[in-house]
Short mmCIF file of C-alpha atoms and ligand atoms in Angstrom, two decimals:
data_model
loop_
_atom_site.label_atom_id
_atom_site.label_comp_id
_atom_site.label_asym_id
_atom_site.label_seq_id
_atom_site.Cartn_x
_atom_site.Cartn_y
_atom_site.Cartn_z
CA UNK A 1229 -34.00 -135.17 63.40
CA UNK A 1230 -33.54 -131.63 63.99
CA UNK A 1231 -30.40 -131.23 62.60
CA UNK A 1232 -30.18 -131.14 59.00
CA UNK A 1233 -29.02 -133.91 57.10
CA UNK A 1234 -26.67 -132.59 54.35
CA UNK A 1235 -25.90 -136.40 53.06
CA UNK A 1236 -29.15 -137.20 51.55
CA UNK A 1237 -30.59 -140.34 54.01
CA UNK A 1238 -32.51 -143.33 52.32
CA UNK A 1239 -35.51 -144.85 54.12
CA UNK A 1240 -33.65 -147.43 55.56
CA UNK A 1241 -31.25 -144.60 57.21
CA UNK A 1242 -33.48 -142.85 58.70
CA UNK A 1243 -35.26 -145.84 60.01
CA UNK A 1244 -32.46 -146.32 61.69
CA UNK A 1245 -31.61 -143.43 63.15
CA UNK A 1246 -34.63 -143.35 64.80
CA UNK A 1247 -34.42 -146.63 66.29
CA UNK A 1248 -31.14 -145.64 67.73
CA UNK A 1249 -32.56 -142.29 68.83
CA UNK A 1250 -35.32 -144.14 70.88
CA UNK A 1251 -32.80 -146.33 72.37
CA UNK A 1252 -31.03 -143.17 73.77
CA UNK A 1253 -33.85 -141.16 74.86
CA UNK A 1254 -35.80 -144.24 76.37
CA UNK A 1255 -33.21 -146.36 77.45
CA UNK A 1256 -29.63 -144.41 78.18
CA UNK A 1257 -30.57 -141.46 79.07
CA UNK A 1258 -32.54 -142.35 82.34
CA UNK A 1259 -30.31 -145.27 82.73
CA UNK A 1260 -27.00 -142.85 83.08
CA UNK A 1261 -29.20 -140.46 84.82
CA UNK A 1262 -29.48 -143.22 87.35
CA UNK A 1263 -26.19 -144.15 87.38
CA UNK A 1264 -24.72 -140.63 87.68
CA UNK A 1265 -25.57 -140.17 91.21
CA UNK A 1266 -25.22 -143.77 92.69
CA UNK A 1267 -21.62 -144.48 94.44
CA UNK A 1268 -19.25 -146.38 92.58
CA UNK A 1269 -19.61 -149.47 94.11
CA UNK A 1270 -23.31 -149.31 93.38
CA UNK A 1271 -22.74 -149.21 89.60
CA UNK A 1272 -21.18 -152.18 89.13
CA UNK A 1273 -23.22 -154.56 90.97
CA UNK A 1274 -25.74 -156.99 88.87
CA UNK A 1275 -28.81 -155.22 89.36
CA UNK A 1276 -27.90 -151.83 88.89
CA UNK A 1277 -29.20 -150.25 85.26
CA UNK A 1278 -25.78 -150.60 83.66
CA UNK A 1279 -26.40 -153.74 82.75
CA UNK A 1280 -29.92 -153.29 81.91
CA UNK A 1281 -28.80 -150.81 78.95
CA UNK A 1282 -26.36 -153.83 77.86
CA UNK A 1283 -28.83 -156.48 77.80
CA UNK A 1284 -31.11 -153.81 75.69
CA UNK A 1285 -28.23 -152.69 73.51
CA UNK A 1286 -27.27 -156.06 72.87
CA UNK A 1287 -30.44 -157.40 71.87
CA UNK A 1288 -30.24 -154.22 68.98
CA UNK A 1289 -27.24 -155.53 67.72
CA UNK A 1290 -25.09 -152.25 68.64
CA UNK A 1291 -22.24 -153.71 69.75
CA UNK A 1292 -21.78 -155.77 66.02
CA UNK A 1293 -21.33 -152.51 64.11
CA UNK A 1294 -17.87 -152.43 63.40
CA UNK A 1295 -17.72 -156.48 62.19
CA UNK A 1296 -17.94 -156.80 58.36
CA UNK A 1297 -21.10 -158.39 57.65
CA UNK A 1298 -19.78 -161.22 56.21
CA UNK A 1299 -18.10 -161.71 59.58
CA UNK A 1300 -21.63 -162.01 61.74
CA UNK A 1301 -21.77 -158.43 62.06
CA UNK A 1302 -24.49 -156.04 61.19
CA UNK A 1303 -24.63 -155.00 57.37
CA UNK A 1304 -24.28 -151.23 58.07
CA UNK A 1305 -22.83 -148.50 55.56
CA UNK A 1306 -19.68 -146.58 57.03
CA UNK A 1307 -22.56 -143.29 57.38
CA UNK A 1308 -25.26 -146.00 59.01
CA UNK A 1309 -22.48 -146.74 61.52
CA UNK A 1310 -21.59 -143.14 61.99
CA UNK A 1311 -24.96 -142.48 62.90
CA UNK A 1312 -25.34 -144.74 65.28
CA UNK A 1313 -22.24 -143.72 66.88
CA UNK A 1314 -23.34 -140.31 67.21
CA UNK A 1315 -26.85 -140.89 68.54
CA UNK A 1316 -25.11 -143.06 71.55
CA UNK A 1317 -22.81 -139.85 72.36
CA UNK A 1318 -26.38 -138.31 72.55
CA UNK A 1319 -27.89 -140.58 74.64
CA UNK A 1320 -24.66 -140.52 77.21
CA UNK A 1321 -21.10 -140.48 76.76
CA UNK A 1322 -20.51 -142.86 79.33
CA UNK A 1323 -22.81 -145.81 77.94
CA UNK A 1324 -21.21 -144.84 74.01
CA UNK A 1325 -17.92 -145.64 75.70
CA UNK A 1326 -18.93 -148.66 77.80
CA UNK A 1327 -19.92 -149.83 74.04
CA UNK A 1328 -17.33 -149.00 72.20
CA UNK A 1329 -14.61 -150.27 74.61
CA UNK A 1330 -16.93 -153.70 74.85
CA UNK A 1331 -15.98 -153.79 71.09
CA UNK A 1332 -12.34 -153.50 71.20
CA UNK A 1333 -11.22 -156.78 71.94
CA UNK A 1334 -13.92 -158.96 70.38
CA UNK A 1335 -13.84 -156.44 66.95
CA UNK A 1336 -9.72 -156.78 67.09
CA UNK A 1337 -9.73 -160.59 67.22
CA UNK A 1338 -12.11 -160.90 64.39
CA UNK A 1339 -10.39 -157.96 62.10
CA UNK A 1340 -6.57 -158.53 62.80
CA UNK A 1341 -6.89 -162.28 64.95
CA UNK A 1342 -6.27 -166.14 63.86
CA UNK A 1343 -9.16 -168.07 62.71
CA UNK A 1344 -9.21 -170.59 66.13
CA UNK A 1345 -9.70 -167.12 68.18
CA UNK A 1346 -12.81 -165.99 66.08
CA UNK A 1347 -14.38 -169.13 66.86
CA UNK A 1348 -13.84 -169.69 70.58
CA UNK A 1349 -14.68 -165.93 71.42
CA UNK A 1350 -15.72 -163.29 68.72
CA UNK A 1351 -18.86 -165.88 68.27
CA UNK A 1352 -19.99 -166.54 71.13
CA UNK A 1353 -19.57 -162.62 71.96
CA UNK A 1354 -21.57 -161.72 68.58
CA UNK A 1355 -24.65 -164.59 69.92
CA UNK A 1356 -24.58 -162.89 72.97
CA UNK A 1357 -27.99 -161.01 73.74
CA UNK A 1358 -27.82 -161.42 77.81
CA UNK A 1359 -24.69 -158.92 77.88
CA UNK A 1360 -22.89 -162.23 79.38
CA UNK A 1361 -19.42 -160.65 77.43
CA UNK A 1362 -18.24 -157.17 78.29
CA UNK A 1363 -14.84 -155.94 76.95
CA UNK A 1364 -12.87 -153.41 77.55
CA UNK A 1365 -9.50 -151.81 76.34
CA UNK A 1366 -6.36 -152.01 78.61
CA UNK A 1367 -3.57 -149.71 77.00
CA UNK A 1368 -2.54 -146.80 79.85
CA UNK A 1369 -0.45 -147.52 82.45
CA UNK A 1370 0.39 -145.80 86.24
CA UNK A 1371 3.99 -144.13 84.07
CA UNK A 1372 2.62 -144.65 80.60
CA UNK A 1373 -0.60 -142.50 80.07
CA UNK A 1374 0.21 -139.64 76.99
CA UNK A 1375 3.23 -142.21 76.69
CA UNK A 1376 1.34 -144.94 75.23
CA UNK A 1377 0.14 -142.25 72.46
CA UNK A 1378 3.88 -140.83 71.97
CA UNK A 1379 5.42 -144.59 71.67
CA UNK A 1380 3.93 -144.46 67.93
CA UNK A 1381 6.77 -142.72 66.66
CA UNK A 1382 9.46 -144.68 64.90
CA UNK A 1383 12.13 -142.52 66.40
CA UNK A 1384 13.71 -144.70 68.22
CA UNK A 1385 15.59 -142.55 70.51
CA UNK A 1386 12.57 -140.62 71.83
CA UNK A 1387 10.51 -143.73 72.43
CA UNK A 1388 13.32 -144.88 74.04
CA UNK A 1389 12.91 -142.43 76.86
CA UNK A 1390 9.91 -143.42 78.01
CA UNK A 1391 11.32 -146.53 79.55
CA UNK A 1392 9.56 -150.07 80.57
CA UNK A 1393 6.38 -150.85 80.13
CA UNK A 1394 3.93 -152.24 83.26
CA UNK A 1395 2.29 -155.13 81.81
CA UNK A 1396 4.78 -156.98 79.99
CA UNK A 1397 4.53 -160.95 78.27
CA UNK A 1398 6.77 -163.51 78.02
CA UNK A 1399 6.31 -166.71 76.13
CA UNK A 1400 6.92 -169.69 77.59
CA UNK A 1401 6.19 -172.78 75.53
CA UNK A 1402 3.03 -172.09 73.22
CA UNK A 1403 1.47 -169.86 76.46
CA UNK A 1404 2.41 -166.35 76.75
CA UNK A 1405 2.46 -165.16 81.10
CA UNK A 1406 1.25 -161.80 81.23
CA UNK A 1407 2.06 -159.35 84.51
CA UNK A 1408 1.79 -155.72 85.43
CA UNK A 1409 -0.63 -153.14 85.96
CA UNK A 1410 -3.04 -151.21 84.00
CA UNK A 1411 -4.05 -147.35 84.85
CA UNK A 1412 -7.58 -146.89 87.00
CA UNK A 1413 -8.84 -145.38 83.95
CA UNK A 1414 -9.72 -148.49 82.20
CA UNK A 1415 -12.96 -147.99 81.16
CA UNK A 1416 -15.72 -150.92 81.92
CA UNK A 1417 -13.17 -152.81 83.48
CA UNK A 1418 -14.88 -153.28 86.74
CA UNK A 1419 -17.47 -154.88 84.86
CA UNK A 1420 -16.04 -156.80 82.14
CA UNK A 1421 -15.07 -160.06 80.88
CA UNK A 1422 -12.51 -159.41 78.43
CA UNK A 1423 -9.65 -157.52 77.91
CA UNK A 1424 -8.25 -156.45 74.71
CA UNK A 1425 -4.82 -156.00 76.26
CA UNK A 1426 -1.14 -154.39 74.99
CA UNK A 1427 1.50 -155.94 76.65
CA UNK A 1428 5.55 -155.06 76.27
CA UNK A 1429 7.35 -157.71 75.50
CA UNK A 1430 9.55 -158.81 78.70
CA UNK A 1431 12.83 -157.93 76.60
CA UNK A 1432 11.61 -155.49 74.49
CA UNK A 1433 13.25 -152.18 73.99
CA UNK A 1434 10.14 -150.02 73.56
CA UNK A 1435 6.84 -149.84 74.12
CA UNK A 1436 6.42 -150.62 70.67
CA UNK A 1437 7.97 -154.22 70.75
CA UNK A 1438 4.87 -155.31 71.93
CA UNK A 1439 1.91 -157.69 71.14
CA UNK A 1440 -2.33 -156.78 71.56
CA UNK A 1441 -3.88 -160.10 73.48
CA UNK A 1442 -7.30 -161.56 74.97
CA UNK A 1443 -7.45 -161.76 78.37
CA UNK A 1444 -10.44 -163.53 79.76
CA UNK A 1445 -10.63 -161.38 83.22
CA UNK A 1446 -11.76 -164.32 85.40
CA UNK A 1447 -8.34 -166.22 84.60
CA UNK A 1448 -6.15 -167.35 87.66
CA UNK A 1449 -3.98 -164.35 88.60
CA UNK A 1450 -6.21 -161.14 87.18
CA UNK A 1451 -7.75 -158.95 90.06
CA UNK A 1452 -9.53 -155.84 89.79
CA UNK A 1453 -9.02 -152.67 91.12
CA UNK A 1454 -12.21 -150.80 92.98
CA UNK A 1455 -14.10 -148.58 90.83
CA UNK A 1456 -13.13 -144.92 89.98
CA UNK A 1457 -15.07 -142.28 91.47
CA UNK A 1458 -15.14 -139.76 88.98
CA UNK A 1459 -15.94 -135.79 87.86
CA UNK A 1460 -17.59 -137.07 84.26
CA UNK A 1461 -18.29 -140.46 82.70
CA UNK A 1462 -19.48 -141.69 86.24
CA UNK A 1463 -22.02 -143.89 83.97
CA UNK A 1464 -19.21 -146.12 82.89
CA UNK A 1465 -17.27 -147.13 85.68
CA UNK A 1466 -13.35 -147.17 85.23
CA UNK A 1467 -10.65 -149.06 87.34
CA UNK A 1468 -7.29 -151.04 87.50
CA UNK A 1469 -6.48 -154.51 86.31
CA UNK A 1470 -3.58 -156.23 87.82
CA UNK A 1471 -1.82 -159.35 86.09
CA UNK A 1472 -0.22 -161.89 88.35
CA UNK A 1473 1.49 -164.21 85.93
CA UNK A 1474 -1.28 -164.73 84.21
CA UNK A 1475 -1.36 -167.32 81.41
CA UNK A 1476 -2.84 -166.95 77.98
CA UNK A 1477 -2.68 -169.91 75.24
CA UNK A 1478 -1.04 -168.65 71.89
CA UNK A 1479 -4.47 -168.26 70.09
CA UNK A 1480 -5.46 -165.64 72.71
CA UNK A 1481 -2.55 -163.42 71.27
CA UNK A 1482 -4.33 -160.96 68.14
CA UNK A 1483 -1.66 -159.35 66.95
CA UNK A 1484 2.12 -161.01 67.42
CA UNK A 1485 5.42 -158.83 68.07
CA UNK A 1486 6.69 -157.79 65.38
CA UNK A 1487 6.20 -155.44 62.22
CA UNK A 1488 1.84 -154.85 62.00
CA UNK A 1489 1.75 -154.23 65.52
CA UNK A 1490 2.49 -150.74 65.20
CA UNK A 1491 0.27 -150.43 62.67
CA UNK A 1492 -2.49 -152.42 64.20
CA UNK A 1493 -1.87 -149.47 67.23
CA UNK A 1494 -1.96 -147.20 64.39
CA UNK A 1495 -5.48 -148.07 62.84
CA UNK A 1496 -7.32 -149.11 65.99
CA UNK A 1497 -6.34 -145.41 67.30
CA UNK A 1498 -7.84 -144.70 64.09
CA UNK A 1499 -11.18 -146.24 65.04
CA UNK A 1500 -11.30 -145.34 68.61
CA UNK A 1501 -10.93 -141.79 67.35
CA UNK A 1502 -13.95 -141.42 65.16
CA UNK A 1503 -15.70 -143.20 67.98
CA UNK A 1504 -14.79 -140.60 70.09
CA UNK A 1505 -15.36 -137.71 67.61
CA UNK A 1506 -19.09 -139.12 66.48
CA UNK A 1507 -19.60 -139.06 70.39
CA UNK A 1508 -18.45 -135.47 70.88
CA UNK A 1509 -20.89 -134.61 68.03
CA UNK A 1510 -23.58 -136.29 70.18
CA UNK A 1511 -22.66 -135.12 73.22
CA UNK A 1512 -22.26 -131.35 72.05
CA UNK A 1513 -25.90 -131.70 70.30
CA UNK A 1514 -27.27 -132.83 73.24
CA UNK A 1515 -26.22 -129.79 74.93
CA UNK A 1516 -27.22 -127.27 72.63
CA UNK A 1517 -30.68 -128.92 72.55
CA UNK A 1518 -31.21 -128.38 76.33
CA UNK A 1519 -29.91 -124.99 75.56
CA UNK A 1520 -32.41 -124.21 72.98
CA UNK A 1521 -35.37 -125.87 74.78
CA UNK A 1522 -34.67 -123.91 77.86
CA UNK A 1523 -33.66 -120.81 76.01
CA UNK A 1524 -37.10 -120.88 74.60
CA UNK A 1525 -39.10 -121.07 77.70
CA UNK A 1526 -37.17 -118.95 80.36
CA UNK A 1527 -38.50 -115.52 80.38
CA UNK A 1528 -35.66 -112.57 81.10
CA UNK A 1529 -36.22 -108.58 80.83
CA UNK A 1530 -39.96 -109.48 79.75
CA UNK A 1531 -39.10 -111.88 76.98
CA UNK A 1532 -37.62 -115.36 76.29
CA UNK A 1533 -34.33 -115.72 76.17
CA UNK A 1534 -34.03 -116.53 72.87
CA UNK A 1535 -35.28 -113.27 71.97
CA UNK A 1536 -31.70 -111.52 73.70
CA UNK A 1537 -29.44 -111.10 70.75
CA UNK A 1538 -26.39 -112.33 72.54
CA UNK A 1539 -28.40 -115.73 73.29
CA UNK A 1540 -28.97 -116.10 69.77
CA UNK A 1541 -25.81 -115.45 68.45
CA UNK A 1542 -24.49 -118.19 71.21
CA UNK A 1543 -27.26 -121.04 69.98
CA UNK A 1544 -26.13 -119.91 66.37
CA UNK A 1545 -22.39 -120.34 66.93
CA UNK A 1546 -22.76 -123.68 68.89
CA UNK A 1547 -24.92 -124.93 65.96
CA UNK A 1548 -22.20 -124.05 63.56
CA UNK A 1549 -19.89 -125.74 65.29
CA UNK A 1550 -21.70 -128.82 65.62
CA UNK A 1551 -22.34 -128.87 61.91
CA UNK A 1552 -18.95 -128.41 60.73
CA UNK A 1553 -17.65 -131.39 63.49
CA UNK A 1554 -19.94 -133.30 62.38
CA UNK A 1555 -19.28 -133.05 58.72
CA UNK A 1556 -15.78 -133.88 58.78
CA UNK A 1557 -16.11 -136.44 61.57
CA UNK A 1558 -18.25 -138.05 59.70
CA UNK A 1559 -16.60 -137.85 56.57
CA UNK A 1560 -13.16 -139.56 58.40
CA UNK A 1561 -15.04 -141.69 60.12
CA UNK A 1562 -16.62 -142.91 56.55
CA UNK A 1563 -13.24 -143.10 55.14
CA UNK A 1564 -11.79 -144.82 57.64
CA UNK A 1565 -14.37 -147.72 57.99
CA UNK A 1566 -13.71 -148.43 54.35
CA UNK A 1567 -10.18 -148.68 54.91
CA UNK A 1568 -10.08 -150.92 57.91
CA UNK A 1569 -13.19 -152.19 57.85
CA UNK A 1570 -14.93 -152.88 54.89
CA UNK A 1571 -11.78 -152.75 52.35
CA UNK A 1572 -9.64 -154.62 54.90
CA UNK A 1573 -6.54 -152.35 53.93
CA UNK A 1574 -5.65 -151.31 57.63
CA UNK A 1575 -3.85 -148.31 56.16
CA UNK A 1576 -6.12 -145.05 56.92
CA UNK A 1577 -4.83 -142.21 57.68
CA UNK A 1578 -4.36 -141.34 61.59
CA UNK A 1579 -3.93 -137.53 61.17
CA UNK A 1580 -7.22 -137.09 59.69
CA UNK A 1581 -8.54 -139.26 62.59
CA UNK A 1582 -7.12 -137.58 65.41
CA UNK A 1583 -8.05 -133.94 63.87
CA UNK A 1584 -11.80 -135.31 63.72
CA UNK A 1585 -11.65 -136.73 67.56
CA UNK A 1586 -9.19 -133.34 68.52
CA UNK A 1587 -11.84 -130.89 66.95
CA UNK A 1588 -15.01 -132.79 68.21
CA UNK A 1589 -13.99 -132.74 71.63
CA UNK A 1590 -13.03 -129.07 71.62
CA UNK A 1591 -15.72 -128.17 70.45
CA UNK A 1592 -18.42 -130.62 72.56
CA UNK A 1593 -16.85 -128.64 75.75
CA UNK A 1594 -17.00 -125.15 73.83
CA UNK A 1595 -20.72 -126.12 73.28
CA UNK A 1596 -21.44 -127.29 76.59
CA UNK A 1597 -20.00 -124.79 78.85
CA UNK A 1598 -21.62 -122.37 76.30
CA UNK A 1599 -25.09 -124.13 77.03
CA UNK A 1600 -24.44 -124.46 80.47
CA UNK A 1601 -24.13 -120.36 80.89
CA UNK A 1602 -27.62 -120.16 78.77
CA UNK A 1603 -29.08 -121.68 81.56
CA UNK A 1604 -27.28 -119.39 84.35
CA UNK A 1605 -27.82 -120.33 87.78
CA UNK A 1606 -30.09 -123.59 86.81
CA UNK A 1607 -26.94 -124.83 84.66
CA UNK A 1608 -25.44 -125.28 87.69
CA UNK A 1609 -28.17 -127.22 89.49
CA UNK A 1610 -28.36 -131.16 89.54
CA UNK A 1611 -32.16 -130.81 88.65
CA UNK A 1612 -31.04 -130.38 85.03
CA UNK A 1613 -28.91 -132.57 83.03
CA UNK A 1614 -26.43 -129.67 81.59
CA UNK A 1615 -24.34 -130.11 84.20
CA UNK A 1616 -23.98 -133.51 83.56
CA UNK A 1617 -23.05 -133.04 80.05
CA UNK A 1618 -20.65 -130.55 80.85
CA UNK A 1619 -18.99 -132.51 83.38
CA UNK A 1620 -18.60 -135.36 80.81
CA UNK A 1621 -17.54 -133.00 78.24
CA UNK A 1622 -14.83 -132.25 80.43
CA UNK A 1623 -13.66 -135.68 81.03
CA UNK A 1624 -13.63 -135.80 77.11
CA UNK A 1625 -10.85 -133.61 76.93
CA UNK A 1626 -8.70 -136.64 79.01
CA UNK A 1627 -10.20 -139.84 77.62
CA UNK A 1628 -8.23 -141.76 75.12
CA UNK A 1629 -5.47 -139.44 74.95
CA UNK A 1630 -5.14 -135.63 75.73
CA UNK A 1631 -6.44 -133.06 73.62
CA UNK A 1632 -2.91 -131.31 73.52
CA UNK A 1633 -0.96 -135.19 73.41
CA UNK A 1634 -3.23 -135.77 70.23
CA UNK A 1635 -3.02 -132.24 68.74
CA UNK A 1636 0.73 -132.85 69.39
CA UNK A 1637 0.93 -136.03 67.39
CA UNK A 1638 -1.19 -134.83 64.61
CA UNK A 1639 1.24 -132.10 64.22
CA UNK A 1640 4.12 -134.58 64.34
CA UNK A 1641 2.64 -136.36 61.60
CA UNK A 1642 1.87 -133.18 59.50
CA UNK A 1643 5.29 -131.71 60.00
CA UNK A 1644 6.83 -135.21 59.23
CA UNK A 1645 4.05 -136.29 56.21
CA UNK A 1646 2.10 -133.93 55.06
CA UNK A 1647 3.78 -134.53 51.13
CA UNK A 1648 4.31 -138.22 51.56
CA UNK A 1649 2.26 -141.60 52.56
CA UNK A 1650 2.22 -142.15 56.32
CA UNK A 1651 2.53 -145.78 55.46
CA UNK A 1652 4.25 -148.27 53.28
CA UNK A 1653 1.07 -149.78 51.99
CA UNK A 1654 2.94 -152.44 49.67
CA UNK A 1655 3.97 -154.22 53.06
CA UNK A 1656 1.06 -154.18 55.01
CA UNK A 1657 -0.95 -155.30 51.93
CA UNK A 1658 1.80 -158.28 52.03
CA UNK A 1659 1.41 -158.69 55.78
CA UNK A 1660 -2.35 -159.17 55.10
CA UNK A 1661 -1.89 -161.76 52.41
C1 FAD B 784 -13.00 -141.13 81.33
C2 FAD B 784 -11.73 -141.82 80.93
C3 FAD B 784 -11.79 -143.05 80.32
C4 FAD B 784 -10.59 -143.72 79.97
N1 FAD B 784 -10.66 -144.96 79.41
C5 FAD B 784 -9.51 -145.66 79.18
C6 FAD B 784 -9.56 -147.00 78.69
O1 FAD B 784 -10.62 -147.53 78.36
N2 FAD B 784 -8.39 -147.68 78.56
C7 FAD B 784 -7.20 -147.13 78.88
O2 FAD B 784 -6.19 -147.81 78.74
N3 FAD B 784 -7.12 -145.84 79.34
C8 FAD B 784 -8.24 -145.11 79.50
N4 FAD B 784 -8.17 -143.81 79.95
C9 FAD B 784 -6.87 -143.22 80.20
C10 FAD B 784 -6.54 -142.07 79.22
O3 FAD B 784 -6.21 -142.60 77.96
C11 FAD B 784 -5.40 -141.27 79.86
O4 FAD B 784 -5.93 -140.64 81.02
C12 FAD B 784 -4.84 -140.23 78.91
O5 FAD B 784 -4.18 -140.85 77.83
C13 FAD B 784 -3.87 -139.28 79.62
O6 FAD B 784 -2.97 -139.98 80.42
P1 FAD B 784 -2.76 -139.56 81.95
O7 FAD B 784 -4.11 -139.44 82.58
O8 FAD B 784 -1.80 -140.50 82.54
O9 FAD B 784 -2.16 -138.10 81.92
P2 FAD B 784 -0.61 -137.74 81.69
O10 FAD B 784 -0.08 -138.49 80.54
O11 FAD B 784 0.09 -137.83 82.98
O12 FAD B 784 -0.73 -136.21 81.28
C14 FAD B 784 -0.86 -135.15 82.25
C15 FAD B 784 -0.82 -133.82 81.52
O13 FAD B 784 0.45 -133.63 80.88
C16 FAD B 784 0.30 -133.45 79.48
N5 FAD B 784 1.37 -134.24 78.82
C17 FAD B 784 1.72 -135.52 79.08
N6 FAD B 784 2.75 -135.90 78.29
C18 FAD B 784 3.05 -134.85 77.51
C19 FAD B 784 4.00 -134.64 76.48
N7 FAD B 784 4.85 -135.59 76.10
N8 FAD B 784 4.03 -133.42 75.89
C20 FAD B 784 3.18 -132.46 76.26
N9 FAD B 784 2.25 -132.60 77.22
C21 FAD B 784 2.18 -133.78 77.84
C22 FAD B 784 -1.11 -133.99 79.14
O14 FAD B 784 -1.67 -133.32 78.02
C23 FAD B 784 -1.87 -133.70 80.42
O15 FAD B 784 -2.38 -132.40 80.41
C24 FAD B 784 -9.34 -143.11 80.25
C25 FAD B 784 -9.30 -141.84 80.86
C26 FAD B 784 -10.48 -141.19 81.18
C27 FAD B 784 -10.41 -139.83 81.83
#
């Protein structure tokens, strides 16, 4: 790759790499191309190339990366998986999500879930190499987007203010009815199967008294709202899920009321994060790469640009910035794959994850409004695909959670801390046994 590798790669990593590299050059990028400039509508019907990049990805194995191996998933090294994850942000932001949400609920159930609930779903979802399962993640609501971030905090007061939740549960017998609304955002929810939903608890007093289910999306009483049409990520199409008393059996439910599921919120932020950042990082270098490429054929004042000091110094301080993202997303993301998922300990840290995913996504827009400008007029134009990649770059700054609502956290968590443990690990290792 053209980037330098500062970990040293074995065979097998770089093997890898480019297998996922080929699968983004040969299979997303046209694919999102494609899908970029069809209506919304269009997407999400069965023959459109959305689901042609599933059937492909799934027959790779992508979507198995963050299940231990001893679990059915692929036997990956936290770096391996990092790697992948940042050749899909390459490929297209919009397809990395679609396959990272698809995860969520499927990954959840087999990590945090009851035994009866790996069997009837996280198996047949792992088998799958048709793209027959598609999850996605419903967490934002119409009053709860930032919200759902700030309802982390144990001060109970301030949570407090944010009021009822949308979707809320309430057990009746050993089935739990689910109703409410999820936000438009929803990513892959006009095309999936599952949800990997939170729910408030129809008495409970925050939004943290709360419980993360499985909701298959053709069950009596789930309808779907019409796809999103969108500025950026118009390659994975968003939209609403309503809940009409819906009923889910008791195995369905991954992670009960009660003490873990904050944490559980906690560490699969944690995840989602370094999915995010390792995207950024792919998204940013696929920007600077058009940059350079173009930057080295477009003649200006007699010579190529690159030849323009100011042009260089630009490619030179988007490459720096890629490198040092990419360092210490990867390093988080490494560390926090051990944690949760190879070590099983569910107790990384979530400041260090949100400054990887709040630093990547800064700088994948510095880089790609930086690289759109390289290619003045032209950057502009829909014959090249920087404008694409800025436009997603700017719907980065949105997707799961704010830049400013995460930088806001973070700096909750520093100020509140930075000397101490954020977690009392003695009772979640108990809460695991
Ligand atoms: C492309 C895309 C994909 C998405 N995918 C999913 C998905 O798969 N599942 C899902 O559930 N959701 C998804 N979302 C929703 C996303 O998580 C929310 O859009 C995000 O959390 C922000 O919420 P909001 O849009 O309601 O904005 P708001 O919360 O209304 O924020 C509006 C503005 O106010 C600021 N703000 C809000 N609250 C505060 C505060 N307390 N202090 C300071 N500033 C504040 C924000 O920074 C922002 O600038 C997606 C969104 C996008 C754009």
């Amino acid at each position: 790759m053209k980037f330098l590798d500062l970990d040293e790669l074995s065979d097998e990593d770089k093997l890898l790499k480019e297998e996922v590299h080929r699968f983004a050059v040969e299979v997303m990028r046209p694919a999102s191309i494609e899908l970029d400039r069809m209506e919304p509508e269009e997407r999400v019907k069965p023959n459109s190339p959305y689901f042609r990049v599933f059937r492909e990805m799934k027959k790779l194995g992508y979507h198995k990366i963050t299940i231990p191996a001893e679990m059915g998933g692929v036997d990956l090294t936290p770096l391996q998986r990092y790697m992948i994850m940042e050749e899909l942000g390459w490929g297209s932001l919009g397809l990395a999500t679609a396959i990272g949400v698809d995860q969520i609920p499927f990954a959840c159930a087999a990590l945090f879930g009851p035994p009866e609930l790996y069997e009837e779903l996280v198996v047949p979802w792992l088998e799958d190499d048709k793209g027959k399962y598609h999850g996605c993640w419903g967490v934002t609501e119409p009053e709860h987007g930032s919200d759902y971030l700030i309802a982390l905090r144990e001060d109970e007061e301030l949570v407090r203010k944010f009021g009822k939740g949308n979707v809320v549960a309430e057990k009746d017998g050993d089935e739990w009815i689910i109703s409410g609304q999820k936000s438009a955002w929803v990513s892959s929810a006009p095309v999936a199967t599952h949800c990997g939903l939170h729910a408030q608890l129809k008495d409970g007093k925050t939004l943290l008294d709360g419980l993360f289910c499985i909701v298959p999306l053709d069950a009596d009483g789930v309808r779907k709202g019409r796809p999103a049409d969108m500025l950026g990520m118009r390659d994975d199409p968003q939209g609403e899920l309503f809940f009409d008393g819906v009923r889910i059996p008791e195995s369905h439910v991954v992670v009960a009321p009660g003490f873990f599921y904050g944490v559980f919120l906690d560490q699969l932020l944690c995840l989602t994060s370094c999915g995010m950042g390792a995207f950024a990082v792919g998204l940013a270098r696929a920007a600077f790469e058009e940059a350079l490429s173009y930057a080295r054929e477009r003649v200006q004042g007699g010579v190529p640009l690159v030849r323009h000091k100011n042009i260089k110094l630009k490619l030179y301080e988007m490459f720096e910035k890629i490198e040092t993202a990419r360092y210490y997303v990867r390093k988080v993301t490494e560390y926090t794959h051990r944690r949760i998922i190879d070590e099983r300990t569910a107790d990384a840290s979530p400041r260090h994850a949100r400054a990887a995913q709040i630093y990547a996504k800064r700088i994948a827009f510095e880089v790609a409004n930086d690289a759109l400008q390289i290619f003045g007029a032209s950057g502009l134009s829909r014959e090249f695909i920087i404008e694409k990649l800025f436009r997603d770059a700017r719907a980065l700054q949105i997707e799961d959670g704010t830049v400013e609502v995460l930088s806001l956290e973070a700096g909750e968590d520093v100020v509140e801390n930075y000397e101490k443990d954020y977690y009392d690990v003695e009772k979640i290792s108990k809460w695991y046994d």
